[in-house]
Coordinates of C-alpha atoms in Angstrom, one line a residue:
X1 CA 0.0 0.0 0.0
X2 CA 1.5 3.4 -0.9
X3 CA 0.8 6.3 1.3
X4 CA 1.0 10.0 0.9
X5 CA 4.8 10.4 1.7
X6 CA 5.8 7.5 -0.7
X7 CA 5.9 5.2 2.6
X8 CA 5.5 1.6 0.8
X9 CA 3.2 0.4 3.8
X10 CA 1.1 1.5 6.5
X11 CA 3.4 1.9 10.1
X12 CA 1.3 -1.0 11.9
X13 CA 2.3 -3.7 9.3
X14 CA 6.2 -3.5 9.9
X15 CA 8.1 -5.6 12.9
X16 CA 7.6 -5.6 16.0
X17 CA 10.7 -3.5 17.1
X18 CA 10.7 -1.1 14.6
X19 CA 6.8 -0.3 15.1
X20 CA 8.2 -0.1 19.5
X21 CA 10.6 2.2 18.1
X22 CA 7.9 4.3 16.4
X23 CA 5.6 4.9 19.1
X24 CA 7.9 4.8 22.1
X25 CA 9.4 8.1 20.7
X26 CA 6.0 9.4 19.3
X27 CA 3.4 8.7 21.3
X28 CA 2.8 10.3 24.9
X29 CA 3.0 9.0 28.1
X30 CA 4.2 5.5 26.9
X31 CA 7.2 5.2 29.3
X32 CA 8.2 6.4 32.5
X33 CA 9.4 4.5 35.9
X34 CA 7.7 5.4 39.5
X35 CA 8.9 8.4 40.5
X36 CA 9.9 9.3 44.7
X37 CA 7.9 9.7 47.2
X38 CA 6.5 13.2 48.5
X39 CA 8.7 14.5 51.9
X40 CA 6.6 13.8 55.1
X41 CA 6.5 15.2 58.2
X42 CA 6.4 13.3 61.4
X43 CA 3.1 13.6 63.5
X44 CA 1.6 12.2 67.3
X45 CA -1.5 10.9 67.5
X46 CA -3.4 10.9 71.4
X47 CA -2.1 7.7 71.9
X48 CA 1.3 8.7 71.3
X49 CA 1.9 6.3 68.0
X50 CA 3.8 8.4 65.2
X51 CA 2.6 8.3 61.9
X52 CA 3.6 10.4 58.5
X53 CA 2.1 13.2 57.0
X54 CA 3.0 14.5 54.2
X55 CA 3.6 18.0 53.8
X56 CA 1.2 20.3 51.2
X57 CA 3.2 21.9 48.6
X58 CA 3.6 25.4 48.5
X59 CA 1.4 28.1 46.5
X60 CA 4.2 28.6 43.9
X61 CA 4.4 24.9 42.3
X62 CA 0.6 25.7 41.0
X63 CA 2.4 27.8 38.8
X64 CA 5.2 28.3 36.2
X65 CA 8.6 28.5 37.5
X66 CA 10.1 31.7 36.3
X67 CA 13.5 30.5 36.5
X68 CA 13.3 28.0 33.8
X69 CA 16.1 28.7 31.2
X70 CA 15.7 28.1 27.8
X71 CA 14.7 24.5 26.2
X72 CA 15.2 23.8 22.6
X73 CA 14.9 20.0 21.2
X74 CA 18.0 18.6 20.5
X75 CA 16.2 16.4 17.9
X76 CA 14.3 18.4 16.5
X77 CA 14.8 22.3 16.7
X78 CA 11.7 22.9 18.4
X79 CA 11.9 26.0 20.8
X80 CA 9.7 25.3 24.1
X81 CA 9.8 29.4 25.3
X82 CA 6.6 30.7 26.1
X83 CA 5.4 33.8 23.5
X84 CA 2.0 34.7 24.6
X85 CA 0.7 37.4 27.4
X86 CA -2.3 37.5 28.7
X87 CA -3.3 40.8 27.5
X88 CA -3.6 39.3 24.5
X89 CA -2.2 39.2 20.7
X90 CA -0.9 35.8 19.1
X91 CA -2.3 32.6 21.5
X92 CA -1.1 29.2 20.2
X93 CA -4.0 26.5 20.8
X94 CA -2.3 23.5 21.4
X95 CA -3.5 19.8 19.8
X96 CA -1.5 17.5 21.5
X97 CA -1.4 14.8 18.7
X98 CA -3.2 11.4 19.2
X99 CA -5.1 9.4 17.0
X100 CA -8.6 10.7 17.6
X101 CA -7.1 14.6 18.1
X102 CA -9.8 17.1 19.5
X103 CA -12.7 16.8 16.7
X104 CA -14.1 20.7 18.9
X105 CA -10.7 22.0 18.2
X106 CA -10.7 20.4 14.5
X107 CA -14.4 22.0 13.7
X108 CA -13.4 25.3 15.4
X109 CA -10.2 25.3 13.1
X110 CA -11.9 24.8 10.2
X111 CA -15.5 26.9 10.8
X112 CA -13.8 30.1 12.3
X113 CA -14.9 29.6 15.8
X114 CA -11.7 30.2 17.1
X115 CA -11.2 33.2 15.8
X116 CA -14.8 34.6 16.3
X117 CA -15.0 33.4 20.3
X118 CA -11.2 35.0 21.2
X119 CA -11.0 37.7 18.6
X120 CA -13.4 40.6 20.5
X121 CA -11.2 40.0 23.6
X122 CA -7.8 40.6 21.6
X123 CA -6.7 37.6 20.9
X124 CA -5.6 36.3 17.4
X125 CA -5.8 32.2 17.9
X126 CA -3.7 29.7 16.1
X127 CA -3.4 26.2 16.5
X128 CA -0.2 24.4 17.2
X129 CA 0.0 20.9 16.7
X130 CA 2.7 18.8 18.6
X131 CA 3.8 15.0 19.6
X132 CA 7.3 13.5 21.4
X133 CA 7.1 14.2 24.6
X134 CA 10.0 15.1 25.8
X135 CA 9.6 18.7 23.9
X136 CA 5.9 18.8 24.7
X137 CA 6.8 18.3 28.2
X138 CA 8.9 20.9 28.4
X139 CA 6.7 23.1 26.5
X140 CA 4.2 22.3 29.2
X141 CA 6.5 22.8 31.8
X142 CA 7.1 26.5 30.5
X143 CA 3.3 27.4 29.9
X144 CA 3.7 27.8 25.8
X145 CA 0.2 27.4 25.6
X146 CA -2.8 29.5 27.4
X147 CA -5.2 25.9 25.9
X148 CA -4.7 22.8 25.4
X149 CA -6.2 19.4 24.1
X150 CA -4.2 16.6 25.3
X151 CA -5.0 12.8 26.4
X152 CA -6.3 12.7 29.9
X153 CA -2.8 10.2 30.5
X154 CA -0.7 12.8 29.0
X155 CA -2.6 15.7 31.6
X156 CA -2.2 12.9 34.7
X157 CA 1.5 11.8 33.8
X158 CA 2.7 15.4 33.6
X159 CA 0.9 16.6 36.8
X160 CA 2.8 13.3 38.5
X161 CA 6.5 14.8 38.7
X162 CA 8.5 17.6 37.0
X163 CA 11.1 13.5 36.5
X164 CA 9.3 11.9 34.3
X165 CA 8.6 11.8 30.6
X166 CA 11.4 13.6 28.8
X167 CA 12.4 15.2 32.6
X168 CA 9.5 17.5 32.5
X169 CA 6.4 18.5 34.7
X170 CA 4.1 20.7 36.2
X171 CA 1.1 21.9 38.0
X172 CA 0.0 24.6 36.3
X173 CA -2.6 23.0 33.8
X174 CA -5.9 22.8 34.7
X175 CA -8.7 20.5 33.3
X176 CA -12.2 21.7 32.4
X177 CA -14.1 20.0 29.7
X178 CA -13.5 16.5 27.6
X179 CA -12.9 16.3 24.1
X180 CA -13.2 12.5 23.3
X181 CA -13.7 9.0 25.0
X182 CA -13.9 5.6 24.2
X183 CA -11.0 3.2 22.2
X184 CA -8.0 4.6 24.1
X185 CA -7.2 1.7 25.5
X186 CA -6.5 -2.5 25.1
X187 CA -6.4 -5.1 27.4
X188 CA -4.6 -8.2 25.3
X189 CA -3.1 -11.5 26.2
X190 CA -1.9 -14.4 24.2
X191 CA -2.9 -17.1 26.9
X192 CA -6.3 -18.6 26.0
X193 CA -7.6 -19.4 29.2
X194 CA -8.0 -15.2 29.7
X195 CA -11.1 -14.2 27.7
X196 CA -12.9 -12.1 30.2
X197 CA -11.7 -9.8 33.0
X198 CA -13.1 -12.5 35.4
X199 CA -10.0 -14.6 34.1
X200 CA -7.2 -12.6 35.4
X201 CA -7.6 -13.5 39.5
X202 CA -3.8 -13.9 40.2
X203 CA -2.5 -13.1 36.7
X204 CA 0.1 -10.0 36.4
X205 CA -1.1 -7.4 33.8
X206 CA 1.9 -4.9 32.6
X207 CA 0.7 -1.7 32.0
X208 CA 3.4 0.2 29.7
X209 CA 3.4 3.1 31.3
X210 CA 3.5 4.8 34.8
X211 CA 0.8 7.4 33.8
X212 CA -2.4 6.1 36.0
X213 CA -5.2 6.1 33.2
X214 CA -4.9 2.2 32.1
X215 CA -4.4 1.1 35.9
X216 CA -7.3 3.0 37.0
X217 CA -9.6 1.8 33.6
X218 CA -8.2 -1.7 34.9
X219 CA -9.4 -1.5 38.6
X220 CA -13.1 -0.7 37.3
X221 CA -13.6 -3.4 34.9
X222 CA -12.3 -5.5 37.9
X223 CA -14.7 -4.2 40.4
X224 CA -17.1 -5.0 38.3
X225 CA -16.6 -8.7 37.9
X226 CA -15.7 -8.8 42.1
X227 CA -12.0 -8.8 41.8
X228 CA -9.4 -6.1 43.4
X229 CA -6.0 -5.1 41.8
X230 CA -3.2 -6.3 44.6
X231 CA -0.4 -8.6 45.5
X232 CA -2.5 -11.1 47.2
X233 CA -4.4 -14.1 46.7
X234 CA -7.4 -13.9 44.0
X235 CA -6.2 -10.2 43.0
X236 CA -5.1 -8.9 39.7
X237 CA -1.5 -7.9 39.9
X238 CA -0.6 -5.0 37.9
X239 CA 3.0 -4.3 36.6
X240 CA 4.4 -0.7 35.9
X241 CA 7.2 0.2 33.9
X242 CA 9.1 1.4 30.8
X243 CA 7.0 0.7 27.4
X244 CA 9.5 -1.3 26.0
X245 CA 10.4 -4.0 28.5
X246 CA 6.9 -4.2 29.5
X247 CA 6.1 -5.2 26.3
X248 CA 9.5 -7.2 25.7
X249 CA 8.0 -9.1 28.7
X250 CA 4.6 -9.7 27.5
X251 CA 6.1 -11.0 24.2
X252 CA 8.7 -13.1 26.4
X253 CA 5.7 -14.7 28.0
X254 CA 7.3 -13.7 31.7
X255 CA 3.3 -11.8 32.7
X256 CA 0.0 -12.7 31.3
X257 CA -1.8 -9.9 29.4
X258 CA -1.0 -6.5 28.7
X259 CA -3.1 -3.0 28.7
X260 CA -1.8 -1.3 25.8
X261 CA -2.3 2.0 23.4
X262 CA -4.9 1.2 21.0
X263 CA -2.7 2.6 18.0
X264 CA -0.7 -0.6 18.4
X265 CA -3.7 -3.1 18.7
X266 CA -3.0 -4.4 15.0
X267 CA 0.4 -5.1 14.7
X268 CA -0.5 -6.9 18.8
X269 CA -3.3 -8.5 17.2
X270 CA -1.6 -9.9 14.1
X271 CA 1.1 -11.3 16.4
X272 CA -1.2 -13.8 17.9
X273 CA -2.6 -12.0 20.6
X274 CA -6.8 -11.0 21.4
X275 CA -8.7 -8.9 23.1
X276 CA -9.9 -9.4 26.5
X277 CA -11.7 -5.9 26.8
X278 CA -11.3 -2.3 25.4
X279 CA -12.9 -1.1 28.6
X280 CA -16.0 0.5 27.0
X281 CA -18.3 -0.7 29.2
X282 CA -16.2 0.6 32.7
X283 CA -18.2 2.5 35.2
X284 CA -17.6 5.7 34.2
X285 CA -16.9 7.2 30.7
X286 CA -13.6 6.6 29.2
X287 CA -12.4 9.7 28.7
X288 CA -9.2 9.9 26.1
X289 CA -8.5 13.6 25.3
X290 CA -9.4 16.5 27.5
X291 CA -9.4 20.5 27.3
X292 CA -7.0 22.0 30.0
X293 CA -5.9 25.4 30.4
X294 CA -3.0 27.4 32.0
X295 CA -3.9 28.7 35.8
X296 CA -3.0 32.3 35.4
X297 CA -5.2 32.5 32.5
X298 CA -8.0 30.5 34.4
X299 CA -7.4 33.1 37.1
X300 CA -6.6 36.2 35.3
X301 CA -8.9 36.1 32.4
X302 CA -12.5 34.6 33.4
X303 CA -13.8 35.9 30.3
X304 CA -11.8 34.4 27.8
X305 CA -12.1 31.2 29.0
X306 CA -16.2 31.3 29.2
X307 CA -15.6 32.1 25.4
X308 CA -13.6 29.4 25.0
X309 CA -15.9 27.0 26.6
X310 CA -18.8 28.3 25.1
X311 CA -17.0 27.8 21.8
X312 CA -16.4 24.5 22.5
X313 CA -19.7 23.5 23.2
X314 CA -20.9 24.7 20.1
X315 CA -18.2 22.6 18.0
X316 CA -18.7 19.8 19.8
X317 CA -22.5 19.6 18.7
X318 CA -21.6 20.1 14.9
X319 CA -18.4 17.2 15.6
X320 CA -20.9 15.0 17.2
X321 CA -23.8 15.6 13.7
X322 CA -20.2 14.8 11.4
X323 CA -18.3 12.6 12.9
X324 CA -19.0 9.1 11.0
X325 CA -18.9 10.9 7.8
X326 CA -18.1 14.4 7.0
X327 CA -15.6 14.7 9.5
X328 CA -13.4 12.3 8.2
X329 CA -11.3 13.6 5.7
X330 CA -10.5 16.2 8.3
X331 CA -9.4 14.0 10.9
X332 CA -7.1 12.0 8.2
X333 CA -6.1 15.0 6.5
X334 CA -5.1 16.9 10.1
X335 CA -3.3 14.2 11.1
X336 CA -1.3 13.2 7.7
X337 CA -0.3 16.9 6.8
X338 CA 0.9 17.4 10.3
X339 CA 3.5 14.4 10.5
X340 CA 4.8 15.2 6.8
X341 CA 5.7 18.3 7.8
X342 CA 8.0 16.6 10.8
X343 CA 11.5 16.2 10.4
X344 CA 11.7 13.5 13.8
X345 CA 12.3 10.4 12.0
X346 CA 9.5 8.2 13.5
X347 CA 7.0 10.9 11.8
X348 CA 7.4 9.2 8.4
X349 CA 5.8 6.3 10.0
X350 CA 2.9 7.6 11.5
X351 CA 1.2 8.8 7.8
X352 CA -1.6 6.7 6.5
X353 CA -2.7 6.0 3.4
X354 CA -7.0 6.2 3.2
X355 CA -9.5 6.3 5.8
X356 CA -9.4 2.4 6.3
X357 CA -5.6 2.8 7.8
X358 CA -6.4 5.8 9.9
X359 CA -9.6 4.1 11.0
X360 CA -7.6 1.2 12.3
X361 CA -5.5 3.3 14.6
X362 CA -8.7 5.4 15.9
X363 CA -10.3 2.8 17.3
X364 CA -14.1 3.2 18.5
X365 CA -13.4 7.0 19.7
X366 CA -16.2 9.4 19.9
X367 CA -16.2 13.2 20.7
X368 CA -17.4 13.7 24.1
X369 CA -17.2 17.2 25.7
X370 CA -18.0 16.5 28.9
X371 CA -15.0 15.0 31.8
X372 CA -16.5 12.4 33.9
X373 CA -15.2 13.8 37.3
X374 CA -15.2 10.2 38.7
X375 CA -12.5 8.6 36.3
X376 CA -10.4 11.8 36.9
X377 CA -10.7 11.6 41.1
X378 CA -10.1 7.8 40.3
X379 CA -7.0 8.6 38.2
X380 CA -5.7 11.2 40.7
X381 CA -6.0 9.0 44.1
X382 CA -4.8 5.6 42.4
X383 CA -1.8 8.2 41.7
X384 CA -1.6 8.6 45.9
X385 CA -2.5 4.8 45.9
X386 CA 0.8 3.5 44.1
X387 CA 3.1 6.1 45.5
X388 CA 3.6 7.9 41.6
X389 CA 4.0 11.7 43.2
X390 CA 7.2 13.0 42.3
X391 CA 6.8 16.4 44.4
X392 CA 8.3 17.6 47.2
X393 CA 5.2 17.5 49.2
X394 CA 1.7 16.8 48.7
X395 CA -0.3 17.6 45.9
X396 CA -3.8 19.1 46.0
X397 CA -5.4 17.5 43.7
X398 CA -8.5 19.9 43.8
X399 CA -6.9 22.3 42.2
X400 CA -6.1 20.8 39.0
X401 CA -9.7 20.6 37.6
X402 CA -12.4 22.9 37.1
X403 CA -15.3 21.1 35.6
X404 CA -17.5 23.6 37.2
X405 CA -16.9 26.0 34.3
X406 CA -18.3 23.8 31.7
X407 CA -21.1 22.9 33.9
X408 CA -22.4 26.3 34.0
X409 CA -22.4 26.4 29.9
X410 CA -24.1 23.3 30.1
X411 CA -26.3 24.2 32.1
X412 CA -26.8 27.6 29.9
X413 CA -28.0 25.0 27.3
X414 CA -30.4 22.9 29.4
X415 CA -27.6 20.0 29.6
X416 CA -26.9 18.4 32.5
X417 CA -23.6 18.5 34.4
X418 CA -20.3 16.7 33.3
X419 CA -20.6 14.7 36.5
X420 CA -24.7 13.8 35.8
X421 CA -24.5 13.2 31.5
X422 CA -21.3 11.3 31.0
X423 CA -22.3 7.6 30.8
X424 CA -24.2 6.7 27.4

């Protein structure tokens, strides 16, 4: 099959290293080891028995550290410095890159929303796609962009540390609103005594990554057949680490089933493996990519972000009405003019030739504009849970979301909240 850059077949059909290759330097929040511990300080209970508390962060790690120098990729080129102010001017918009982008921030693009929400409040909106996380991290880490769409496990993973993926992080990002759900994820296994979630009482599960989206997405389809992810008897046993040797391991037969990103589900599937669940039916809605945005504009400018979430409630409805057909060719077409304009040599790799290929790779997404606040909370305490804090103290959690905003536009529209419409 040819494809649009002359690429003489689509990514997914080549080995298995080279296609490990591909997406362990392309796609976010694939690796990453457990970082430290928060600090803790010693306390005495009335009966005199000394336990540890950890200590809250301070105000200033909710917000960008000023003393950041200056990050350009060494692969790359790509300049992480912030350019935008707040009074207004140029605002990049940025699409984190995933298979099933933002289809609000894709019909916005295209219809002029963008422009027509943020232009009376003098702002000129442009959208700035990006992948590899180690400069999208970084980027992050130095507030480049006032918005953002980005996978809920790319939001969680870099709120974990300012030491994980590409030695980037931060706390200054702020979720309000989903984008899409559904298809993110795959539970596989080669072993055919596992063909239901019920199977895996004291099988290990590697899950190739140390961002807490798959492990949390794993502990509901569990409650929900009466089993607990643990160490002990009867309990699933989940195993963390680097994408690479988790799946080295899975291949080497050394754990039973794996939870993997669904944009490698072929090339897993034509290697013997099947699917035990894609966790659509979980207890809460699986939320894939979310709309965050940076504190000080959350704080400092109220009105530009109930534009922006009033604009994205209004492309969500007409990406909702388009997205089995009409919306198609702008998904593919997003996507493949993006990674032919890359010079990072996995990008070659990632272009697809029809709708068929890139259909393969999306999975059963949907849009969805609304967070479920459960999977989030669920996400963010089985972070406490395993230990995957990286700061120097304790994180409150609270303050990185805000669904309330985009309850109060739904609620404009006679919707009902994010946490009270987000199971189909």
């Amino acid at each position: 099959m040819q494809g649009r850059s002359g690429v003489s077949s689509p990514w997914w059909q080549i080995t298995l290293p080279c296609v490990l290759a591909v997406i362990l330097a392309s796609a976010i929040g694939l690796a990453g080891c457990a970082p430290e511990g928060t600090s803790e300080d010693d306390t005495t209970s009335q009966d005199g028995v000394t336990t540890s508390a950890p200590v809250p962060l301070d105000e200033d790690s909710y917000y960008v550290d000023a003393t950041l120098g200056e990050w350009i990729d060494p692969e790359t080129g790509y300049d992480t410095t912030r350019e935008w102010t707040l009074e207004g001017g140029e605002w990049p918009i940025a699409l984190i890159m995933s298979p099933s982008q933002s289809p609000q921030l894709l019909v916005a693009e295209r219809d002029g929303m963008l422009s027509e929400a943020l232009g009376p409040l003098g702002i000129d909106p442009v959208v700035e796609r990006i992948d590899l996380p180690p400069r999208t991290f970084h980027a992050l880490q130095r507030s480049k962009w006032p918005f953002a769409y980005m996978p809920l496990a790319v939001f969680t993973d870099y709120a974990r540390s300012n030491d994980n993926q590409g030695g980037a992080g931060g706390l200054q990002y702020v979720a309000i609103a989903g984008s899409t759900a559904g298809g993110g994820y795959t539970l596989i296994t080669m072993d055919d005594s596992i063909q239901t979630v019920a199977d895996l009482a004291d099988k290990t599960v590697a899950q190739v990554n140390s961002n807490p989206v798959p492990g949390t997405l794993l502990a509901s389809a569990a409650r929900q057949v009466g089993l607990e992810l643990g160490d002990g008897e009867g309990e699933i046993h989940l195993a963390r680490g680097p994408g690479g040797e988790q799946l080295n391991a899975y291949e080497a037969g050394e754990v039973d089933a794996a939870i993997i990103l669904n944009i490698l589900k072929p090339v897993m599937l034509g290697r013997g493996s099947h699917v035990v669940t894609d966790f659509a039916d979980v207890e809460y809605t699986p939320n894939y990519t979310v709309l965050c945005v940076e504190r000080s504009v959350l704080e400092e400018r109220p009105e530009v972000v109930e534009a922006f979430l009033e604009m994205h409630y209004q492309a969500d409805r007409v990406a909702v009405a388009e997205w089995d057909a009409s919306l198609q060719p702008v998904l593919l077409d997003s996507w493949n003019t993006y990674f032919e304009s890359q010079t990072a040599e996995s990008a070659a790799q990632r272009i697809v030739a029809d709708w068929s290929g890139y259909e393969a790779i999306l999975g059963e997404m949907y849009p969805e504009d609304r967070l479920d606040p459960r999977l989030l909370a669920d996400c963010l305490e089985f972070v406490d849970d395993a230990g995957l804090w990286g700061w120097a103290g304790a994180v409150d959690t609270s303050r990185l979301s805000a669904l309330e905003l985009y309850d109060a536009v739904l609620e404009s529209h006679g919707e009902p909240s994010q946490a009270d419409g987000t199971v189909r």
